[in-house]
Coordinates of C-alpha atoms in Angstrom, one line a residue:
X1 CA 25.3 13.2 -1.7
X2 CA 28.4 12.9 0.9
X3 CA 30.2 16.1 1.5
X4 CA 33.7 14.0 1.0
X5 CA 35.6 16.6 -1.1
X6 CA 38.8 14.5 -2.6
X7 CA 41.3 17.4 -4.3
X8 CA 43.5 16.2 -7.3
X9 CA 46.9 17.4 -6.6
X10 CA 48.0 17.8 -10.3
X11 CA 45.1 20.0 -11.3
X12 CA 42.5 22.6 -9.5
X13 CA 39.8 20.2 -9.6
X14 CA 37.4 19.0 -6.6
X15 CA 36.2 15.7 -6.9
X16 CA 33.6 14.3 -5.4
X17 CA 32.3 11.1 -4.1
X18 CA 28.0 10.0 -4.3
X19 CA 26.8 8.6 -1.0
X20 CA 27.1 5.1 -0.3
X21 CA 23.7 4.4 -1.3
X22 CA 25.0 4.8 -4.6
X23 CA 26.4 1.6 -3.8
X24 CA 23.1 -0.6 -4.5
X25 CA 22.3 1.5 -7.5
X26 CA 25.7 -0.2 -8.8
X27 CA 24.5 -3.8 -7.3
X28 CA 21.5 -3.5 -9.5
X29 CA 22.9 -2.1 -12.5
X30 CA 25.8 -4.1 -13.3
X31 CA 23.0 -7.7 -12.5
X32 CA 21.0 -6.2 -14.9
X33 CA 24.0 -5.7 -17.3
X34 CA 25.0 -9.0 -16.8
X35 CA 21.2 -10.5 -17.8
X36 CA 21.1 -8.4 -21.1
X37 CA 24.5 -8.7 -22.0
X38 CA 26.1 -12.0 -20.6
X39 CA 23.5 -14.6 -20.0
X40 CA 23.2 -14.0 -24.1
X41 CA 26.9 -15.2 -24.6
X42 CA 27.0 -17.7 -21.8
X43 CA 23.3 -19.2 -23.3
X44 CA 25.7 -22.7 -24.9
X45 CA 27.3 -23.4 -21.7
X46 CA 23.7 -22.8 -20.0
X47 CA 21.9 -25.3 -22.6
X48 CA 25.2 -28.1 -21.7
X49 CA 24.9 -27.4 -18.0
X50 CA 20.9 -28.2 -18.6
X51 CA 21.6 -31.0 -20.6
X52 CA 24.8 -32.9 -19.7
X53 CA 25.5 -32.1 -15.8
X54 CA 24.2 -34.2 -13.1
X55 CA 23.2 -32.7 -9.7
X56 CA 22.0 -29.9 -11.0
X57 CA 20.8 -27.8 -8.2
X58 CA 23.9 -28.1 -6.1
X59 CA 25.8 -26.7 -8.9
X60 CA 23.9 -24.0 -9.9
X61 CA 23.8 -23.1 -6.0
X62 CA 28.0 -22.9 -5.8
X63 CA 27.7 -21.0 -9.2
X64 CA 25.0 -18.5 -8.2
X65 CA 27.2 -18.3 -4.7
X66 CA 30.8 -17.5 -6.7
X67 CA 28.2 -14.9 -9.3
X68 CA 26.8 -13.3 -6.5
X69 CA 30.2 -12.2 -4.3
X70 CA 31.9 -11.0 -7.7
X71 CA 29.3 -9.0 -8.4
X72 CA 28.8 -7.7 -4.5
X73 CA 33.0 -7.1 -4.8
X74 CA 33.3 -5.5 -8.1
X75 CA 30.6 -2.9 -7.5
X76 CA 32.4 -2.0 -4.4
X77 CA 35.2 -1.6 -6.2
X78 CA 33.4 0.4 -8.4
X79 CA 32.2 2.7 -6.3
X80 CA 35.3 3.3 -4.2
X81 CA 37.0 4.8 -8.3
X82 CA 34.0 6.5 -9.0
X83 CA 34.1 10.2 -8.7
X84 CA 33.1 13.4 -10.0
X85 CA 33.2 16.8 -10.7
X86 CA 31.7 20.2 -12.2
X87 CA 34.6 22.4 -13.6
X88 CA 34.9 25.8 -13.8
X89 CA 34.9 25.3 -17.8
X90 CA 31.2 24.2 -17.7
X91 CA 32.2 20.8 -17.8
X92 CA 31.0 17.0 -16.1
X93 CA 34.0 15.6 -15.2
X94 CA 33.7 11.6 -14.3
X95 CA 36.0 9.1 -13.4
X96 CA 35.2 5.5 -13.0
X97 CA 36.1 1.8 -13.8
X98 CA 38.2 -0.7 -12.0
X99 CA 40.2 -3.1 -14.2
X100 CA 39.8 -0.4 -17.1
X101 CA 40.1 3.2 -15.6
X102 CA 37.8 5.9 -17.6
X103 CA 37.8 9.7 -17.6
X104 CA 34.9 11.2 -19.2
X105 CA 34.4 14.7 -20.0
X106 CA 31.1 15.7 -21.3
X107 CA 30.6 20.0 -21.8
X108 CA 27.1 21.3 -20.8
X109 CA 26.8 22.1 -24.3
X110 CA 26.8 18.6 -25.5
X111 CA 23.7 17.5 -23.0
X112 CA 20.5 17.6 -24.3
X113 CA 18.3 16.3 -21.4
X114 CA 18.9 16.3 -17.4
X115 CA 17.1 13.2 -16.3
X116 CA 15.4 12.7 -12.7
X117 CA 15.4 8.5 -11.9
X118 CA 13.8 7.7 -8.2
X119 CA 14.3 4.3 -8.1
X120 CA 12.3 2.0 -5.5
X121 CA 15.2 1.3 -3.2
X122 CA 16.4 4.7 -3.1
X123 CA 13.0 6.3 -2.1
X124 CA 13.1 5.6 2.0
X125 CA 16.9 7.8 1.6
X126 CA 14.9 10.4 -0.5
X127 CA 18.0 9.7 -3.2
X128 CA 17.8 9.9 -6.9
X129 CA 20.1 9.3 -10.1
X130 CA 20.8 12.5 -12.0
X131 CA 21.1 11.1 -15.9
X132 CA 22.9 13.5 -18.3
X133 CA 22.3 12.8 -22.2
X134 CA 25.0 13.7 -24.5
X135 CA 22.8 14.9 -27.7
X136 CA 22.7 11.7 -30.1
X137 CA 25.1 9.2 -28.2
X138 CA 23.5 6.8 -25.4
X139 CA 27.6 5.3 -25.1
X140 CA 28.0 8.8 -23.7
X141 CA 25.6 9.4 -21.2
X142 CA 26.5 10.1 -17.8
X143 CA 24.6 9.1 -14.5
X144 CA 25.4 10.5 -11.0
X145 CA 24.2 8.0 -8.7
X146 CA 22.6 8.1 -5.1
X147 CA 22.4 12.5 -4.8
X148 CA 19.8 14.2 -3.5
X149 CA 16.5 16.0 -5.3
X150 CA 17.8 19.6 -4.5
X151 CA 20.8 19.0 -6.0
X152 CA 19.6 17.0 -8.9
X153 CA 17.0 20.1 -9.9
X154 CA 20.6 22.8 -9.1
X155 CA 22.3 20.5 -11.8
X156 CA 19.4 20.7 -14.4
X157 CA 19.1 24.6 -13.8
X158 CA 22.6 25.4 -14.1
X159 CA 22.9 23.4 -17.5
X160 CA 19.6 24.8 -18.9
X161 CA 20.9 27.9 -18.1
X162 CA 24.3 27.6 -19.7
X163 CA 22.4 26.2 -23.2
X164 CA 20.0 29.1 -23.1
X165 CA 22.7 31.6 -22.7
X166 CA 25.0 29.8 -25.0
X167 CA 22.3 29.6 -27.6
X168 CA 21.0 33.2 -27.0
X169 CA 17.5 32.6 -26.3
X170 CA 15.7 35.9 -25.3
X171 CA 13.7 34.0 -22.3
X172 CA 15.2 32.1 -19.8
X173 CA 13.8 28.9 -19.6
X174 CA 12.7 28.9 -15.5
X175 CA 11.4 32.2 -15.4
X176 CA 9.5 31.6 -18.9
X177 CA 7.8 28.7 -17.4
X178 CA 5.8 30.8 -14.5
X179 CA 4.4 32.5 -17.2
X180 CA 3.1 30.2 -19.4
X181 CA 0.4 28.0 -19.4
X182 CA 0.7 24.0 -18.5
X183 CA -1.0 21.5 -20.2
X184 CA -0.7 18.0 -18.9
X185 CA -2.1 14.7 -19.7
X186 CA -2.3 11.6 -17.2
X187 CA -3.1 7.9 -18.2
X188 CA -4.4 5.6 -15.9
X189 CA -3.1 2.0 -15.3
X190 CA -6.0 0.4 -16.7
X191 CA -4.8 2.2 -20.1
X192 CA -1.3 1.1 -19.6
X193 CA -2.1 -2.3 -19.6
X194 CA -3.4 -2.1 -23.0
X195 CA -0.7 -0.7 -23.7
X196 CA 0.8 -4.5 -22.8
X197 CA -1.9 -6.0 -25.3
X198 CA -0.3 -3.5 -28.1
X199 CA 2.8 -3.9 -27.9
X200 CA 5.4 -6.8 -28.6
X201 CA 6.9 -7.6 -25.3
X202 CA 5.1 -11.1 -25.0
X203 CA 6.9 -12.1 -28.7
X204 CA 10.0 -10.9 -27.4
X205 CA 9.6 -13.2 -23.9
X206 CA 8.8 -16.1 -26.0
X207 CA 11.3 -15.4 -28.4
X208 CA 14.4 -15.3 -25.4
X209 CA 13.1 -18.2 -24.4
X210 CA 13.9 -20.1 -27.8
X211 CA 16.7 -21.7 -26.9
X212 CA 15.3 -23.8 -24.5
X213 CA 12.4 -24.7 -26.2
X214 CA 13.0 -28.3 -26.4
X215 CA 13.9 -28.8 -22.8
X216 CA 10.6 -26.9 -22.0
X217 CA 8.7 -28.9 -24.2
X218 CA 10.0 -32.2 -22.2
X219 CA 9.3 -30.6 -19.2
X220 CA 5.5 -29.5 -20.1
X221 CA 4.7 -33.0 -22.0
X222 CA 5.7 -34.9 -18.9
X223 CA 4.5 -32.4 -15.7
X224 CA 0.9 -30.6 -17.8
X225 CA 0.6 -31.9 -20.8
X226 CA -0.1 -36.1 -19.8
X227 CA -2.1 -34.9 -16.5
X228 CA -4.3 -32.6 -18.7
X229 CA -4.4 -35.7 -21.6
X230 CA -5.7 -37.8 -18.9
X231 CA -8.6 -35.5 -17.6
X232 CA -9.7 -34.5 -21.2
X233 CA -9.8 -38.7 -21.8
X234 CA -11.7 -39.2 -18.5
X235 CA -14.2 -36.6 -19.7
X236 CA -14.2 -37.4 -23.5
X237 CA -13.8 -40.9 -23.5
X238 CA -11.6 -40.4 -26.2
X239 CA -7.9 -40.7 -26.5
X240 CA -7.3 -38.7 -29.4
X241 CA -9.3 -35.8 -29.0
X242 CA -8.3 -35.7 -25.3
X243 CA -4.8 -35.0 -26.6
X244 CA -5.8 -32.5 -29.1
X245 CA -7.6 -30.7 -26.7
X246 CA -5.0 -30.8 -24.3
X247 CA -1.9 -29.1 -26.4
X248 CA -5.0 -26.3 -27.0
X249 CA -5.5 -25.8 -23.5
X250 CA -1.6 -25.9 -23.0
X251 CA -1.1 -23.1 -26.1
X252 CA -4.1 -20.8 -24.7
X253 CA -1.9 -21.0 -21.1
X254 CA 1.0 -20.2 -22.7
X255 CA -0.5 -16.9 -24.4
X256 CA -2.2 -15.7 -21.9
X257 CA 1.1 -15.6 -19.6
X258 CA 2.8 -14.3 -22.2
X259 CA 0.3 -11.9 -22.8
X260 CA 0.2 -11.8 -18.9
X261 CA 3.6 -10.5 -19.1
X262 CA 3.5 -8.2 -21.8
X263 CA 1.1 -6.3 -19.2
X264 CA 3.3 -6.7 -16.3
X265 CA 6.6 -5.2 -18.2
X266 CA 4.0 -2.2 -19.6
X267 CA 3.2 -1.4 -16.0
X268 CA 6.6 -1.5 -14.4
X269 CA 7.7 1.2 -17.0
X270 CA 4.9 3.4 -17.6
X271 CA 3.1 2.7 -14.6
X272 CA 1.0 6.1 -13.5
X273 CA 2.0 8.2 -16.1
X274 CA 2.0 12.0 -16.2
X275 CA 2.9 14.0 -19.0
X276 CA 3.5 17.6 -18.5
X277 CA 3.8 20.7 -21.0
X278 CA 4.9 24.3 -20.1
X279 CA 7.6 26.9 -21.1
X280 CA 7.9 24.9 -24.7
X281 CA 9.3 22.1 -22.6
X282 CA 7.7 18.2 -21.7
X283 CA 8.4 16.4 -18.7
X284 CA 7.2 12.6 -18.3
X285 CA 6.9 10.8 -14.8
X286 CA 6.2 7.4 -14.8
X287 CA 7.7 4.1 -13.7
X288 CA 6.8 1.5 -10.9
X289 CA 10.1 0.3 -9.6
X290 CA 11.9 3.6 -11.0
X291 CA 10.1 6.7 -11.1
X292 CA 12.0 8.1 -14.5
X293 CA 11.7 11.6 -15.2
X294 CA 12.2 12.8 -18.5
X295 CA 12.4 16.3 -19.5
X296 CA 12.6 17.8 -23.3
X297 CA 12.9 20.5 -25.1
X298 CA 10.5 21.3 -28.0
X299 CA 12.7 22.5 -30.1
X300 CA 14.5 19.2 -29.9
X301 CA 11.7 17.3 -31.3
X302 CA 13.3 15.9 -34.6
X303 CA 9.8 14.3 -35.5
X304 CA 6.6 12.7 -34.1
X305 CA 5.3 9.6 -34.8
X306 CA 1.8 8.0 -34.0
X307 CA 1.3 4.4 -34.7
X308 CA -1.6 2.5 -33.9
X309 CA -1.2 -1.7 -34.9
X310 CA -3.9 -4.5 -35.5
X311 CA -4.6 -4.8 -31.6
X312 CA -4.8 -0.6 -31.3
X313 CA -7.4 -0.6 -34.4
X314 CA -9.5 -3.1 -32.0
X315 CA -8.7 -1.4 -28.8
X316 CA -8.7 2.3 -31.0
X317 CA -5.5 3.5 -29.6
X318 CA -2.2 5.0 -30.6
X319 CA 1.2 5.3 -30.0
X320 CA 2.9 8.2 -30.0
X321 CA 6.9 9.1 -30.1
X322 CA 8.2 12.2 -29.9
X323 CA 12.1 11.3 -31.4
X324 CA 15.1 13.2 -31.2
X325 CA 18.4 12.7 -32.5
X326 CA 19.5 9.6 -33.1
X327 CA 23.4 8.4 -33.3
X328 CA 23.2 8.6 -36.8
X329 CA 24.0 5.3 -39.3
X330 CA 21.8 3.2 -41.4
X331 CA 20.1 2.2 -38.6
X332 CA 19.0 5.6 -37.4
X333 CA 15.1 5.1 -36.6
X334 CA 16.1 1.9 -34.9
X335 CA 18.7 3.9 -33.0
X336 CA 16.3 6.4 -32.2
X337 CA 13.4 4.2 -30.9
X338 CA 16.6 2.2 -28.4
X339 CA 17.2 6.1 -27.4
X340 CA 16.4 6.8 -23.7
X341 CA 15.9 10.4 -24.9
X342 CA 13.0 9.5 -27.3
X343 CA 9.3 10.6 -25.5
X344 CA 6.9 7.7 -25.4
X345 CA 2.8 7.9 -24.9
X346 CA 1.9 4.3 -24.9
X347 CA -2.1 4.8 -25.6
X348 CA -3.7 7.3 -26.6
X349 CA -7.2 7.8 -28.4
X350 CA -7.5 9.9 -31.2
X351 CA -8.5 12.8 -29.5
X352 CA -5.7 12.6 -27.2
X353 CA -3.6 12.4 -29.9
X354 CA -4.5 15.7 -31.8
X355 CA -4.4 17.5 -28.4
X356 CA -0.7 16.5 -27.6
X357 CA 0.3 16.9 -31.2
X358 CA -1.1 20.8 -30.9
X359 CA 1.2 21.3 -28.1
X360 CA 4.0 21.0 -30.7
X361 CA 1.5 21.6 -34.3
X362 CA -1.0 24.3 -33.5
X363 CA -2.3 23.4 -36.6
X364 CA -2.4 19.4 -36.4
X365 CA -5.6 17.6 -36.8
X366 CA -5.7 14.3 -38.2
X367 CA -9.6 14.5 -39.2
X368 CA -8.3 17.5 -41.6
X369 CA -5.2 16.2 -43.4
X370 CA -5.4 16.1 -47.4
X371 CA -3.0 13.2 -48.0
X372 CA -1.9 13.0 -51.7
X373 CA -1.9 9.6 -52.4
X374 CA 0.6 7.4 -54.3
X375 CA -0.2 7.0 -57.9
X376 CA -2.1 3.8 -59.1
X377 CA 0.8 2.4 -61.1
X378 CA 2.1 1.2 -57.4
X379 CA -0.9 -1.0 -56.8
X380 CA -0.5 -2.7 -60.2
X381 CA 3.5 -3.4 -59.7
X382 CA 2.3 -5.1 -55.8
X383 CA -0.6 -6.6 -57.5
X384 CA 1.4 -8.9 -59.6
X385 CA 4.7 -8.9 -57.6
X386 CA 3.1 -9.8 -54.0
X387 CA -0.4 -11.1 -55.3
X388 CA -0.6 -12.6 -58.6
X389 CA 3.1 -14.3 -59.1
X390 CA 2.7 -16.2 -55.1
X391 CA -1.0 -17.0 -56.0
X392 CA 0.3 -18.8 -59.2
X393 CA 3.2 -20.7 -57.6
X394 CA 0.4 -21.4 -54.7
X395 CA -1.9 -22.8 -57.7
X396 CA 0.8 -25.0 -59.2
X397 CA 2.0 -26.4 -56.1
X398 CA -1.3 -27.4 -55.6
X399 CA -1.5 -28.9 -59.3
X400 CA 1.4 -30.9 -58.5
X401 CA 0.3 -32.1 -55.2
X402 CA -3.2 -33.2 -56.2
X403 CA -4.4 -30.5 -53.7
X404 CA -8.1 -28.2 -54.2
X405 CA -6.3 -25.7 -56.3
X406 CA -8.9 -23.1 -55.3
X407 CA -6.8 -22.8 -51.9
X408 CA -4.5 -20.4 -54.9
X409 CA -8.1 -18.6 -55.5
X410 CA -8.3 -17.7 -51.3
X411 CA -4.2 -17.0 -51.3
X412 CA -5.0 -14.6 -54.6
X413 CA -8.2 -12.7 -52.3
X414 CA -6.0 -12.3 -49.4
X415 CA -2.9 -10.8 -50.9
X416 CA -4.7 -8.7 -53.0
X417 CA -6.8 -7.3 -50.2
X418 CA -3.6 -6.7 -48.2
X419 CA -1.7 -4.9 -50.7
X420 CA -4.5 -2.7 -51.6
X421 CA -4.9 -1.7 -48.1
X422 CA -1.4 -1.0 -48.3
X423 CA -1.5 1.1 -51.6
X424 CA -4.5 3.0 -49.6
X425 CA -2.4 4.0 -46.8
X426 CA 0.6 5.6 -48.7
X427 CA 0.3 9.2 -48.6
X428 CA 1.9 12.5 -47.9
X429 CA 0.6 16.1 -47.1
X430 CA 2.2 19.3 -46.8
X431 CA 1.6 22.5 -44.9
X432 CA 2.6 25.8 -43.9
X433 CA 1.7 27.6 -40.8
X434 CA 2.9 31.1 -39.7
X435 CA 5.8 30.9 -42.3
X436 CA 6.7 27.7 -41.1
X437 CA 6.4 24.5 -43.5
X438 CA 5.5 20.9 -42.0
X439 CA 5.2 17.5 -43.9
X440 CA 3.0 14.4 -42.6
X441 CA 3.9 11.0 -44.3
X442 CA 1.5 8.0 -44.2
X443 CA 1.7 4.2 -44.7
X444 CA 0.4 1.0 -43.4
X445 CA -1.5 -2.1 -44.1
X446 CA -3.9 -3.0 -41.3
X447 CA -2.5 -0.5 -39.1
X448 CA -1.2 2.7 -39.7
X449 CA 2.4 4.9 -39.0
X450 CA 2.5 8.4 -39.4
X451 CA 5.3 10.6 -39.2
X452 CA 5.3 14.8 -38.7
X453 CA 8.3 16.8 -38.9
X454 CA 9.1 20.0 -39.9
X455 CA 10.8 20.4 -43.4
X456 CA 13.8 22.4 -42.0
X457 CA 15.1 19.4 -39.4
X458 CA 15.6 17.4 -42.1
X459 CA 18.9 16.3 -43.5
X460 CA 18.9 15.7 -47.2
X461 CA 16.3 14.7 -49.3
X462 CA 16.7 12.3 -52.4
X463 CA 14.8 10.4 -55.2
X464 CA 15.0 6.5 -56.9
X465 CA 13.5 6.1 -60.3
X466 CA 13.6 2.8 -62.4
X467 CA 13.8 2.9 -65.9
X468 CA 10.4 2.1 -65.9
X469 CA 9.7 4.4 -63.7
X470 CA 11.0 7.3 -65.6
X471 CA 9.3 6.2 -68.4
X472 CA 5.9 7.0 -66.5
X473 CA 7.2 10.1 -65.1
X474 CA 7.1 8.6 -61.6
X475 CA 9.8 8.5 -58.3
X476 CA 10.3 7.5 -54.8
X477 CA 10.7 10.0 -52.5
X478 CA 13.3 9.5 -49.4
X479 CA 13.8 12.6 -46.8
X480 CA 16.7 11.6 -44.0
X481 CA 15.9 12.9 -40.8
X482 CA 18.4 12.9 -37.7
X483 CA 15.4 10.3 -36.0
X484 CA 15.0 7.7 -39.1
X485 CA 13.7 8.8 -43.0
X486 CA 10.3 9.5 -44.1
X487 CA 9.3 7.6 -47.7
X488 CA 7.0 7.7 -50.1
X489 CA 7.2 5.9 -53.2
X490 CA 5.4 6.4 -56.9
X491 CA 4.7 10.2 -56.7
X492 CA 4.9 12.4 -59.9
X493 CA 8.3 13.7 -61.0
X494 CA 7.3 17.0 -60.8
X495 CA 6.1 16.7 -57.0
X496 CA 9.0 14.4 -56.1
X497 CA 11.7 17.2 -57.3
X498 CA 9.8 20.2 -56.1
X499 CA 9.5 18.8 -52.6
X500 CA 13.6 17.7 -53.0
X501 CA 14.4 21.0 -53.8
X502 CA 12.0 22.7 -51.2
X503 CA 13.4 20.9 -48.8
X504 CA 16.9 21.5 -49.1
X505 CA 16.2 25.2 -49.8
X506 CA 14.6 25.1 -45.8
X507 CA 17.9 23.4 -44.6
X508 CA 20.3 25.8 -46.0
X509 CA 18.2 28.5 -45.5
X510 CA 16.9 28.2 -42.0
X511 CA 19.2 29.5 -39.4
X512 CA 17.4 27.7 -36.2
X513 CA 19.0 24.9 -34.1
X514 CA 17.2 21.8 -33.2
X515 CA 20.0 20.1 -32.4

């Protein structure tokens, strides 16, 4: 960090300025604003240029030019206006912007993680981005670009410090941590990349790419798709299985680079992964072109969820998120999963899992958990709404149509095999350890989703009932968290209003912050 102290005449404030190599950091971050953000709008006047403009390349050559000196300019700009400062009042002071000037004030009280980010090009300067996260609001989060390591760790000190003393905690957090055991857990690349054959990245690439499918399509037909067509005919002898077989060999290249990618994008952000546990605190390290490092509190663990989808069940590995607080909204579990502040182990196995989970849940072990299941009045309603009534309409489209009708017959055994799985998976248990009182939620289909929290972090806790419902004594049960809702639907009055009343007695009656 440059030693260029700048001192505001109006007020007894020292600002200062990041070193210049804060300068690329800005290159970088406002291109990759721009591809999230503005290739999305300007996508119609993309397909148009594509379709309609002759000369193509010489074009996109002047317009990449003009892109590139703006954005070389405006980051200057930006960096010359950006400056900061640590007041006296325990308080980040930032100012930045250049058409649009911004002054941001976030309070050491407010941050709820002191991020560590090495990106690639800032390793040969031994430089790193200090990232401050306001608790529950990503629009407020604060990054001090291009300062060093020592200075990065004085800043995370002197705020844990503040939040300890603030919150009167007995032990301070850096001199707890020498006395405390560290557990840690490392995942090897090879792991990661299944981690890439788990999760949906290679459906999201395809999906950006949707707009131009018809242009690719062109392209393919006339460059892959008639060369391969002709090989497969040479081979065959046969001109219409050669063109069968060619859009198969062209759809099995296309997944496997999708899939191909999916692996890639898992490795640049989780790439040698180390997870770390001491003085009731986590810190992650992972990252290819950015080593990120992550640091939480346990206490500000809202909830964990473990996950594990159709291609985990083959591969038998899980997910696992530890979530804190979200911004809030309907959207809250979506919010929380977007969160930078949310803990991610991309594949574990199930021992793994239980292991981590005791760090937070002495008592967690997923072998032992009684889950009371939803009652059977649930599988009979999704029996005949998501089974019977589509296999019908199934058999009298086929009636119409002069089709087999006993294509309704293999629709009816599907959907009712799915939605019993489904019914199976519903479940809840609940459990107390050392006075405190815990509740795991269940559901799934061909994968599974659990959720653990304890019962005082939540943040109301409500029921639905139907009029049939209440004629069979029977509700659905919804608990709002600050990271999403746990739900479980079809339990017995009784249990439903004991656990809504339960709950709410451990939020008002719990004085502890997890905030």
């Amino acid at each position: 960090m440059s030693n260029t102290t700048i001192e505001d005449k109006a007020s007894p404030i020292y600002w200062q300025k990041v070193s210049p190599w804060a300068l690329l950091y800005f290159v970088v971050h406002f291109s990759v604003r721009f591809v999230k953000d503005g290739l999305l709008n300007l996508l119609p006047m993309l397909v148009v240029f594509v379709t309609q403009v002759e000369n193509k390349l010489f074009w996109a050559q002047v317009a990449g030019g003009i892109a590139l000196i703006l954005l070389l300019v405006y980051s200057f700009l930006y960096y010359l206006n950006f400056k900061f400062s640590i007041s006296s009042d325990n308080e980040i002071l930032l100012n930045k912007g250049v058409f649009k000037k911004e002054r941001l004030t976030l309070k050491f009280g407010r941050v709820q993680n002191v991020n560590i980010a090495e990106p690639f090009y800032f390793t040969p300067v031994n430089l790193v981005n200090c990232i401050f996260d306001a608790a529950g609001s990503v629009s407020q989060e604060v990054v001090l670009p291009g300062v060093t390591q020592d200075y990065a760790q004085q800043m995370r000190k002197q705020i844990f410090d503040f939040k300890a003393q603030q919150q009167q905690e007995i032990q301070n957090t850096e001199q707890s941590e020498t006395d405390t055991i560290e557990n840690s857990l490392s995942i090897s690349n090879k792991e990661i990349a299944k981690f890439g054959l788990m999760s949906n990245m290679a459906i999201l690439a395809i999906a950006a790419v949707a707009p131009f499918i018809n242009l690719i399509v062109d392209f393919l037909e006339k460059q892959i798709i008639a060369k391969v067509e002709g090989f497969y005919q040479q081979e065959l002898g046969m001109l219409a299985s050669a063109a069968t077989f060619a859009m198969i060999t062209l759809i099995v290249l296309l997944v496997l680079v999708a899939v191909m990618l999916s692996v890639t994008m898992s490795l640049i952000r989780f790439y040698n992964f180390e997870l770390y546990f001491k003085g009731q605190k986590f810190k992650r390290i992972a990252g290819l072109l950015e080593r990120h490092q992550l640091s939480m509190s346990m206490d500000k663990v809202q909830s964990i969820v473990i996950k594990q989808n159709l291609m985990g069940r083959l591969l038998k590995r899980f997910t696992v998120e530890c979530l804190q607080a979200s911004s809030g909204g309907i959207a809250a579990g979506v919010a929380a999963k977007k969160n930078k502040q949310t803990l991610v182990l991309p594949v574990l196995n199930s021992e793994q899992v239980d292991s981590v989970c005791q760090w937070i849940y002495p008592w967690f072990n997923s072998k032992k958990l009684a889950f009371k299941r939803a009652e059977r009045a649930l599988l009979y309603k999704n029996l005949g709404f998501y089974s019977l009534l589509p296999s019908a309409l199934v058999f009298g489209f086929c009636f119409i149509a002069d089709i087999n009708t006993l294509i309704s017959l293999g629709v009816l055994v599907v959907l009712s095999g799915l939605v019993t799985l489904s019914y199976q998976r519903y479940g809840y248990y609940m459990h107390e350890d050392n006075g405190r009182y815990y509740m795991v939620v269940r559901k799934g289909m061909i994968g599974v989703h659990y959720r653990v929290f304890e019962l005082y972090k939540a943040q109301s806790a409500r029921s639905i009932s139907t009029y049939l419902m209440r004629k069979s004594g029977l509700k659905i049960l919804y608990i709002q968290l600050a990271s999403g809702f746990a739900f479980m639907p079809y339990i017995k009055q009784q249990d439903a209003d004991f656990i809504i009343d339960f709950t709410i007695k451990q939020i008002e009656s719990d004085t502890r912050s997890w905030m």
